Amino acid sequence: MTNLLTGAAGFIGFHVAQRLLDQGERVVGVDNLNPYYSVVLKEDRLRQLLEHPNFSFHQVNIADRSAMQDAVGELKFTSIIHLAAQAGVRYSIENPFAYIEANLIGHMVILELARQQSALTHMVYASSSSVYGGNTKLPFSEEDRVDQPISLYAATKKSDELLSYSYAHLYGIPQTGLRFFTVYGPWGRPDMALWLFTEAILAGRPIKVFNHGDMHRDFTYVDDIVSGVLAARDNPPGADEGAGDAPTAPHRIYNIGNNHPEPLLRLIEILEDALGRKAARILEPMQPGDVKNTYADLTAIERDLGFRPTTTIAEGVPRFAAWFREYHKL
Ligand SMILES: NC(=O)c1ccc[n+]([C@@H]2O[C@H](COP(=O)([O-])OP(=O)(O)OC[C@H]3O[C@@H](n4cnc5c(N)ncnc54)[C@H](O)[C@@H]3O)[C@@H](O)[C@H]2O)c1
């Protein structure tokens, strides 16, 4: 298999690339190494991938059509795993156009690229649990209405699902959208709570706990996510997909989470134990665009792809903490 992997220097992309390379597959990575968070961290991930002879890399903005065409337009891919995006809910208030560029125009450029690929078997792309917005029915199911996003980030991810559906219908490009639920693990993202808490606790600074700690998250360990991404990649939807009256399109959407929402305060306790230090806590109100609870219904992905997460936060959080200390020599 030759895979085009966008967001290869990102958190999830790096782990997906490693697994593909371990399986003996070829990976063409694309990433613009933007400074939304530490470029050094992205380069450190990339350096490890570049040691592998089956990995090649192009530093390019996916929203730049002609640059993408020049970089990878002539190459032949059997799969596309599209993870590059402007992530994060809170930053969409500060820099909305970063989301429009990477998540809407960038997604469109990848779809057009997919259209030119004659040997492509499947395109898997990242959506997000944030599309469920303020829905109160738990767990979140793929059948639920998701047309009331409460952040611009969520609006772009839902839009990606619609763009992909139309391209699956019009051009028969098999696609699967994965709604990731709060992914964490080694080489994780510096803008996410687990990283911010770990950094603050080790520096002896208080941690900010939003909504006064009254939040639940379906924290999902990155190795489980990678297994789900590859299970999806290996099971492209057929041309006759389409529920009820919906027009047929080889397109599916799955939740990919842990099916086990955890109170934020329990995450903090496990982290405190792993670091051997107590955190001073500053209780803050809810942040705009944030969601109180996330909880993935995994019935569909388990039924169709045999996906079941296996890592609890009691196992995964100490692994992250150990990696964080080693990486920063703390
Ligand atoms: N980590 C999570 O909890 C989570 C949850 C839901 C959805 N997601 C989605 O999963 C995907 C991967 O997330 P992640 O956590 O690895 O994030 P990440 O920010 O670590 O990785 C994304 C990568 O894409 C790159 N990128 C951004 N804009 C680009 C552009 N215009 N051109 C080329 N490269 C660009 C970034 O440099 C980064 O390396 C994203 O689509 C994200 O929205 C992640």
Short mmCIF file of C-alpha atoms and ligand atoms in Angstrom, two decimals:
data_model
loop_
_atom_site.label_atom_id
_atom_site.label_comp_id
_atom_site.label_asym_id
_atom_site.label_seq_id
_atom_site.Cartn_x
_atom_site.Cartn_y
_atom_site.Cartn_z
CA MET A 1 0.00 0.00 0.00
CA THR A 2 1.19 3.53 -0.72
CA ASN A 3 -0.49 5.97 1.62
CA LEU A 4 -0.77 9.72 1.34
CA LEU A 5 -0.84 10.89 4.96
CA THR A 6 -1.67 14.53 5.64
CA GLY A 7 -0.79 15.98 9.05
CA ALA A 8 2.09 13.49 9.26
CA ALA A 9 4.05 15.67 11.71
CA GLY A 10 0.99 16.03 13.93
CA PHE A 11 0.15 13.99 17.00
CA ILE A 12 -2.16 11.36 15.48
CA GLY A 13 -0.49 11.47 12.06
CA PHE A 14 2.89 10.63 13.58
CA HIS A 15 1.46 7.55 15.33
CA VAL A 16 -0.44 6.43 12.22
CA ALA A 17 2.74 6.79 10.15
CA GLN A 18 4.75 4.73 12.61
CA ARG A 19 2.22 1.88 12.54
CA LEU A 20 2.04 1.90 8.73
CA LEU A 21 5.82 1.85 8.44
CA ASP A 22 6.02 -0.97 11.00
CA GLN A 23 3.62 -2.91 8.77
CA GLY A 24 5.97 -2.46 5.81
CA GLU A 25 3.83 0.08 3.95
CA ARG A 26 4.96 3.18 2.13
CA VAL A 27 3.97 6.58 3.51
CA VAL A 28 4.14 9.91 1.73
CA GLY A 29 3.72 12.50 4.47
CA VAL A 30 2.48 16.05 4.01
CA ASP A 31 2.43 18.77 6.66
CA ASN A 32 3.09 22.52 6.68
CA LEU A 33 4.67 22.41 10.18
CA ASN A 34 2.68 25.51 11.15
CA PRO A 35 3.43 27.24 14.47
CA TYR A 36 0.01 26.72 16.10
CA TYR A 37 2.06 24.79 18.67
CA SER A 38 5.75 23.95 19.03
CA VAL A 39 7.35 23.43 15.62
CA VAL A 40 10.23 21.72 17.43
CA LEU A 41 7.85 19.03 18.64
CA LYS A 42 6.59 18.50 15.07
CA GLU A 43 10.17 18.33 13.79
CA ASP A 44 11.11 15.85 16.52
CA ARG A 45 8.27 13.57 15.46
CA LEU A 46 9.20 13.97 11.82
CA ARG A 47 12.87 13.20 12.43
CA GLN A 48 11.93 9.75 13.68
CA LEU A 49 9.74 9.05 10.66
CA LEU A 50 12.43 10.22 8.24
CA GLU A 51 14.78 7.53 9.55
CA HIS A 52 12.54 5.04 7.79
CA PRO A 53 13.32 4.34 4.09
CA ASN A 54 9.62 3.92 3.25
CA PHE A 55 8.77 7.40 4.47
CA SER A 56 9.03 10.53 2.38
CA PHE A 57 7.91 14.00 3.31
CA HIS A 58 6.70 17.22 1.70
CA GLN A 59 6.38 20.42 3.66
CA VAL A 60 3.38 22.00 2.00
CA ASN A 61 0.14 23.77 2.86
CA ILE A 62 -2.74 21.50 1.86
CA ALA A 63 -4.85 24.56 1.06
CA ASP A 64 -2.37 25.60 -1.66
CA ARG A 65 -3.69 23.74 -4.70
CA SER A 66 -0.80 24.29 -7.01
CA ALA A 67 1.82 23.55 -4.34
CA MET A 68 0.00 20.30 -3.52
CA GLN A 69 -0.21 19.42 -7.19
CA ASP A 70 3.52 20.04 -7.62
CA ALA A 71 4.41 18.06 -4.48
CA VAL A 72 2.24 14.95 -4.80
CA GLY A 73 -0.02 15.35 -7.85
CA GLU A 74 2.04 13.01 -10.03
CA LEU A 75 2.35 10.25 -7.38
CA LYS A 76 0.08 7.21 -7.23
CA PHE A 77 -1.67 6.35 -3.95
CA THR A 78 -3.75 3.38 -2.90
CA SER A 79 -5.03 5.15 0.20
CA ILE A 80 -5.32 8.67 1.55
CA ILE A 81 -5.41 9.26 5.31
CA HIS A 82 -6.27 12.91 5.72
CA LEU A 83 -5.55 14.21 9.22
CA ALA A 84 -4.11 17.69 8.58
CA ALA A 85 -6.36 20.35 10.06
CA GLN A 86 -6.44 23.37 12.24
CA ALA A 87 -7.46 21.65 15.47
CA GLY A 88 -8.64 23.02 18.81
CA VAL A 89 -11.92 24.62 19.78
CA ARG A 90 -10.65 27.66 21.67
CA TYR A 91 -8.26 28.98 19.02
CA SER A 92 -11.14 29.29 16.51
CA ILE A 93 -12.28 32.36 18.42
CA GLU A 94 -8.85 33.98 18.03
CA ASN A 95 -8.05 32.96 14.44
CA PRO A 96 -11.19 31.83 12.59
CA PHE A 97 -9.67 31.98 9.11
CA ALA A 98 -7.02 29.39 9.99
CA TYR A 99 -9.94 26.92 10.23
CA ILE A 100 -11.50 27.99 6.95
CA GLU A 101 -8.18 27.65 5.14
CA ALA A 102 -6.97 24.31 6.53
CA ASN A 103 -10.27 22.56 7.20
CA LEU A 104 -12.46 23.74 4.32
CA ILE A 105 -10.16 24.73 1.46
CA GLY A 106 -7.56 22.12 2.51
CA HIS A 107 -10.20 19.37 2.65
CA MET A 108 -11.45 20.39 -0.78
CA VAL A 109 -7.93 20.24 -2.24
CA ILE A 110 -7.51 16.71 -0.87
CA LEU A 111 -10.85 15.67 -2.37
CA GLU A 112 -9.83 17.00 -5.78
CA LEU A 113 -6.52 15.18 -5.47
CA ALA A 114 -8.42 11.98 -4.61
CA ARG A 115 -10.51 12.46 -7.75
CA GLN A 116 -7.37 12.26 -9.91
CA GLN A 117 -6.13 9.04 -8.30
CA SER A 118 -7.07 6.05 -10.45
CA ALA A 119 -5.76 3.35 -8.04
CA LEU A 120 -7.22 4.87 -4.86
CA THR A 121 -9.18 2.33 -2.79
CA HIS A 122 -10.17 4.54 0.11
CA MET A 123 -9.84 7.96 1.72
CA VAL A 124 -10.14 8.12 5.50
CA TYR A 125 -10.42 11.57 7.04
CA ALA A 126 -10.61 13.10 10.51
CA SER A 127 -13.84 14.53 11.79
CA SER A 128 -14.43 15.25 15.47
CA SER A 129 -16.71 14.53 18.41
CA SER A 130 -17.16 18.30 18.61
CA VAL A 131 -19.78 18.01 15.83
CA TYR A 132 -22.16 16.80 18.57
CA GLY A 133 -21.97 20.30 20.08
CA GLY A 134 -24.36 20.84 22.95
CA ASN A 135 -26.33 17.61 22.35
CA THR A 136 -27.54 16.27 25.68
CA LYS A 137 -28.54 12.74 24.60
CA LEU A 138 -25.74 10.41 25.63
CA PRO A 139 -23.91 8.46 24.37
CA PHE A 140 -23.46 10.37 21.10
CA SER A 141 -24.56 8.28 18.14
CA GLU A 142 -23.81 8.75 14.44
CA GLU A 143 -27.61 8.80 13.98
CA ASP A 144 -28.00 11.96 16.11
CA ARG A 145 -28.59 15.39 14.56
CA VAL A 146 -25.35 17.34 14.30
CA ASP A 147 -26.38 20.53 12.53
CA GLN A 148 -26.06 22.90 15.48
CA PRO A 149 -22.30 23.31 15.99
CA ILE A 150 -21.28 25.47 18.95
CA SER A 151 -17.78 26.27 17.66
CA LEU A 152 -16.37 27.23 14.28
CA TYR A 153 -14.04 24.22 14.52
CA ALA A 154 -17.08 21.92 14.79
CA ALA A 155 -18.77 23.73 11.90
CA THR A 156 -15.75 23.08 9.66
CA LYS A 157 -15.57 19.40 10.65
CA LYS A 158 -19.27 18.88 9.95
CA SER A 159 -18.80 20.69 6.62
CA ASP A 160 -15.98 18.27 5.77
CA GLU A 161 -18.38 15.38 6.24
CA LEU A 162 -20.81 17.02 3.80
CA LEU A 163 -18.12 17.82 1.21
CA SER A 164 -16.89 14.24 1.43
CA TYR A 165 -20.37 12.80 1.10
CA SER A 166 -20.95 14.81 -2.08
CA TYR A 167 -17.65 13.64 -3.61
CA ALA A 168 -18.40 10.04 -2.66
CA HIS A 169 -21.79 10.34 -4.35
CA LEU A 170 -20.67 12.28 -7.42
CA TYR A 171 -17.37 10.56 -8.19
CA GLY A 172 -17.61 7.26 -6.33
CA ILE A 173 -14.58 8.01 -4.13
CA PRO A 174 -14.89 5.60 -1.16
CA GLN A 175 -14.52 7.58 2.06
CA THR A 176 -14.80 7.14 5.80
CA GLY A 177 -15.00 10.04 8.24
CA LEU A 178 -13.89 9.31 11.79
CA ARG A 179 -15.21 11.40 14.68
CA PHE A 180 -12.31 11.27 17.13
CA PHE A 181 -13.03 11.69 20.85
CA THR A 182 -10.30 13.48 22.93
CA VAL A 183 -7.19 11.61 21.88
CA TYR A 184 -4.20 11.53 24.26
CA GLY A 185 -0.89 9.73 24.61
CA PRO A 186 2.88 10.14 24.13
CA TRP A 187 3.91 12.82 21.60
CA GLY A 188 0.55 14.47 22.30
CA ARG A 189 -0.64 18.01 21.70
CA PRO A 190 0.58 20.93 23.84
CA ASP A 191 -2.77 22.74 23.57
CA MET A 192 -4.76 19.91 25.17
CA ALA A 193 -5.69 19.63 28.84
CA LEU A 194 -3.50 16.65 29.73
CA TRP A 195 -0.36 18.36 28.41
CA LEU A 196 -1.25 21.71 30.03
CA PHE A 197 -1.94 20.04 33.39
CA THR A 198 1.29 18.01 33.28
CA GLU A 199 3.39 21.03 32.34
CA ALA A 200 1.86 23.17 35.11
CA ILE A 201 2.09 20.51 37.83
CA LEU A 202 5.76 19.83 37.07
CA ALA A 203 6.49 23.57 37.09
CA GLY A 204 4.69 23.98 40.42
CA ARG A 205 2.03 26.21 38.84
CA PRO A 206 -1.72 25.90 39.52
CA ILE A 207 -3.88 24.27 36.85
CA LYS A 208 -6.98 25.88 35.35
CA VAL A 209 -10.00 23.59 35.68
CA PHE A 210 -12.84 24.71 33.44
CA ASN A 211 -16.53 24.49 34.31
CA HIS A 212 -15.29 24.03 37.89
CA GLY A 213 -14.30 20.47 36.97
CA ASP A 214 -17.86 19.48 36.08
CA MET A 215 -16.96 17.87 32.74
CA HIS A 216 -16.68 14.37 31.35
CA ARG A 217 -14.52 13.33 28.42
CA ASP A 218 -14.30 10.08 26.52
CA PHE A 219 -10.48 10.11 26.62
CA THR A 220 -9.12 7.77 23.94
CA TYR A 221 -5.57 6.46 23.91
CA VAL A 222 -3.72 7.13 20.69
CA ASP A 223 -2.78 3.47 20.01
CA ASP A 224 -6.48 2.57 20.07
CA ILE A 225 -7.16 5.43 17.66
CA VAL A 226 -4.47 4.18 15.27
CA SER A 227 -6.00 0.68 15.31
CA GLY A 228 -9.36 2.20 14.43
CA VAL A 229 -7.93 4.37 11.64
CA LEU A 230 -6.28 1.33 10.04
CA ALA A 231 -9.33 -0.90 10.51
CA ALA A 232 -11.33 1.80 8.74
CA ARG A 233 -8.72 2.16 5.99
CA ASP A 234 -8.86 -1.60 5.33
CA ASN A 235 -12.67 -1.67 5.02
CA PRO A 236 -13.77 0.78 2.34
CA PRO A 237 -17.51 1.31 2.03
CA GLY A 238 -19.20 -0.16 -1.03
CA ALA A 239 -20.85 1.78 -3.83
CA ASP A 240 -24.32 0.78 -2.62
CA GLU A 241 -24.01 2.44 0.83
CA GLY A 242 -26.87 4.72 1.79
CA ALA A 243 -29.48 4.46 4.47
CA GLY A 244 -33.24 4.66 3.79
CA ASP A 245 -34.06 7.31 1.24
CA ALA A 246 -30.52 8.73 1.15
CA PRO A 247 -28.82 8.73 -2.25
CA THR A 248 -26.18 6.01 -2.43
CA ALA A 249 -22.57 7.03 -1.84
CA PRO A 250 -19.56 4.99 -0.72
CA HIS A 251 -19.28 7.05 2.44
CA ARG A 252 -19.50 6.23 6.13
CA ILE A 253 -19.08 8.11 9.41
CA TYR A 254 -17.97 6.44 12.64
CA ASN A 255 -17.42 7.55 16.19
CA ILE A 256 -14.03 6.47 17.44
CA GLY A 257 -13.75 6.91 21.18
CA ASN A 258 -13.36 5.00 24.39
CA ASN A 259 -17.05 4.47 25.24
CA HIS A 260 -16.12 5.35 28.82
CA PRO A 261 -16.55 9.01 29.79
CA GLU A 262 -14.35 10.00 32.69
CA PRO A 263 -14.81 12.94 35.06
CA LEU A 264 -12.11 15.54 34.45
CA LEU A 265 -11.27 15.43 38.16
CA ARG A 266 -10.46 11.70 37.91
CA LEU A 267 -8.03 12.39 35.07
CA ILE A 268 -6.33 14.97 37.30
CA GLU A 269 -6.09 12.50 40.21
CA ILE A 270 -4.51 9.81 38.02
CA LEU A 271 -2.08 12.37 36.66
CA GLU A 272 -1.19 13.58 40.17
CA ASP A 273 -0.46 9.98 41.19
CA ALA A 274 1.65 9.40 38.08
CA LEU A 275 3.68 12.57 38.69
CA GLY A 276 3.82 12.09 42.47
CA ARG A 277 2.67 15.68 43.01
CA LYS A 278 -0.60 17.39 43.92
CA ALA A 279 -2.00 20.13 41.70
CA ALA A 280 -3.21 23.48 42.99
CA ARG A 281 -6.47 24.09 41.13
CA ILE A 282 -8.01 27.32 39.88
CA LEU A 283 -11.67 26.71 39.16
CA GLU A 284 -12.81 28.58 36.06
CA PRO A 285 -16.18 28.91 34.25
CA MET A 286 -16.96 27.07 31.01
CA GLN A 287 -15.04 28.31 27.96
CA PRO A 288 -17.04 29.48 24.90
CA GLY A 289 -17.40 26.68 22.35
CA ASP A 290 -16.52 23.99 24.87
CA VAL A 291 -18.73 20.99 25.46
CA LYS A 292 -19.64 19.70 28.93
CA ASN A 293 -19.69 15.97 28.22
CA THR A 294 -18.53 13.65 25.46
CA TYR A 295 -19.38 9.96 25.27
CA ALA A 296 -19.06 7.85 22.13
CA ASP A 297 -21.55 5.21 21.13
CA LEU A 298 -19.27 2.67 19.41
CA THR A 299 -21.96 0.24 18.22
CA ALA A 300 -21.38 0.96 14.52
CA ILE A 301 -17.58 0.85 14.46
CA GLU A 302 -17.54 -2.30 16.57
CA ARG A 303 -20.12 -3.99 14.36
CA ASP A 304 -18.54 -3.03 11.02
CA LEU A 305 -14.82 -2.86 11.82
CA GLY A 306 -14.48 -4.92 15.01
CA PHE A 307 -13.06 -1.87 16.78
CA ARG A 308 -12.83 -1.98 20.59
CA PRO A 309 -10.54 0.31 22.57
CA THR A 310 -8.44 -1.49 25.17
CA THR A 311 -6.53 1.23 27.06
CA THR A 312 -7.98 2.74 30.24
CA ILE A 313 -6.89 6.17 31.48
CA ALA A 314 -5.33 4.43 34.48
CA GLU A 315 -2.89 2.83 31.99
CA GLY A 316 -2.63 5.57 29.39
CA VAL A 317 -2.15 8.66 31.56
CA PRO A 318 0.96 7.31 33.36
CA ARG A 319 2.41 6.40 29.94
CA PHE A 320 1.89 9.97 28.80
CA ALA A 321 3.37 11.36 32.02
CA ALA A 322 6.46 9.13 31.69
CA TRP A 323 6.95 10.18 28.06
CA PHE A 324 6.50 13.88 28.96
CA ARG A 325 9.22 13.70 31.63
CA GLU A 326 11.60 11.83 29.40
CA TYR A 327 11.05 14.15 26.41
CA HIS A 328 11.58 17.28 28.51
CA LYS A 329 14.24 15.69 30.73
CA LEU A 330 12.23 16.60 33.86
N1 LIG B 1 -6.40 14.94 19.08
C1 LIG B 1 -7.72 14.94 19.27
O1 LIG B 1 -8.20 14.76 20.40
C2 LIG B 1 -8.66 15.13 18.11
C3 LIG B 1 -10.04 15.08 18.38
C4 LIG B 1 -10.93 15.26 17.32
C5 LIG B 1 -10.47 15.43 16.03
N2 LIG B 1 -9.12 15.49 15.80
C6 LIG B 1 -8.68 15.68 14.41
O2 LIG B 1 -7.69 14.71 14.12
C7 LIG B 1 -6.73 15.26 13.20
C8 LIG B 1 -5.34 15.14 13.77
O3 LIG B 1 -5.30 15.82 15.02
P1 LIG B 1 -4.02 15.92 15.93
O4 LIG B 1 -4.47 15.87 17.33
O5 LIG B 1 -2.99 14.99 15.43
O6 LIG B 1 -3.61 17.45 15.62
P2 LIG B 1 -2.19 18.09 15.27
O7 LIG B 1 -2.41 19.56 15.28
O8 LIG B 1 -1.15 17.53 16.16
O9 LIG B 1 -1.93 17.57 13.80
C9 LIG B 1 -2.40 18.23 12.65
C10 LIG B 1 -1.22 18.47 11.74
O10 LIG B 1 -1.72 19.09 10.55
C11 LIG B 1 -0.81 20.09 10.16
N3 LIG B 1 -1.53 21.09 9.40
C12 LIG B 1 -2.45 21.99 9.86
N4 LIG B 1 -2.87 22.77 8.87
C13 LIG B 1 -2.21 22.37 7.74
C14 LIG B 1 -2.20 22.80 6.40
N5 LIG B 1 -2.98 23.82 5.99
N6 LIG B 1 -1.39 22.16 5.52
C15 LIG B 1 -0.62 21.12 5.92
N7 LIG B 1 -0.58 20.68 7.19
C16 LIG B 1 -1.36 21.30 8.08
C17 LIG B 1 -0.22 20.65 11.44
O11 LIG B 1 1.05 21.23 11.23
C18 LIG B 1 -0.17 19.41 12.33
O12 LIG B 1 1.11 18.83 12.31
C19 LIG B 1 -7.18 16.69 12.94
O13 LIG B 1 -7.96 16.70 11.77
C20 LIG B 1 -8.04 17.01 14.15
O14 LIG B 1 -8.96 18.02 13.86
C21 LIG B 1 -8.20 15.33 16.81
#
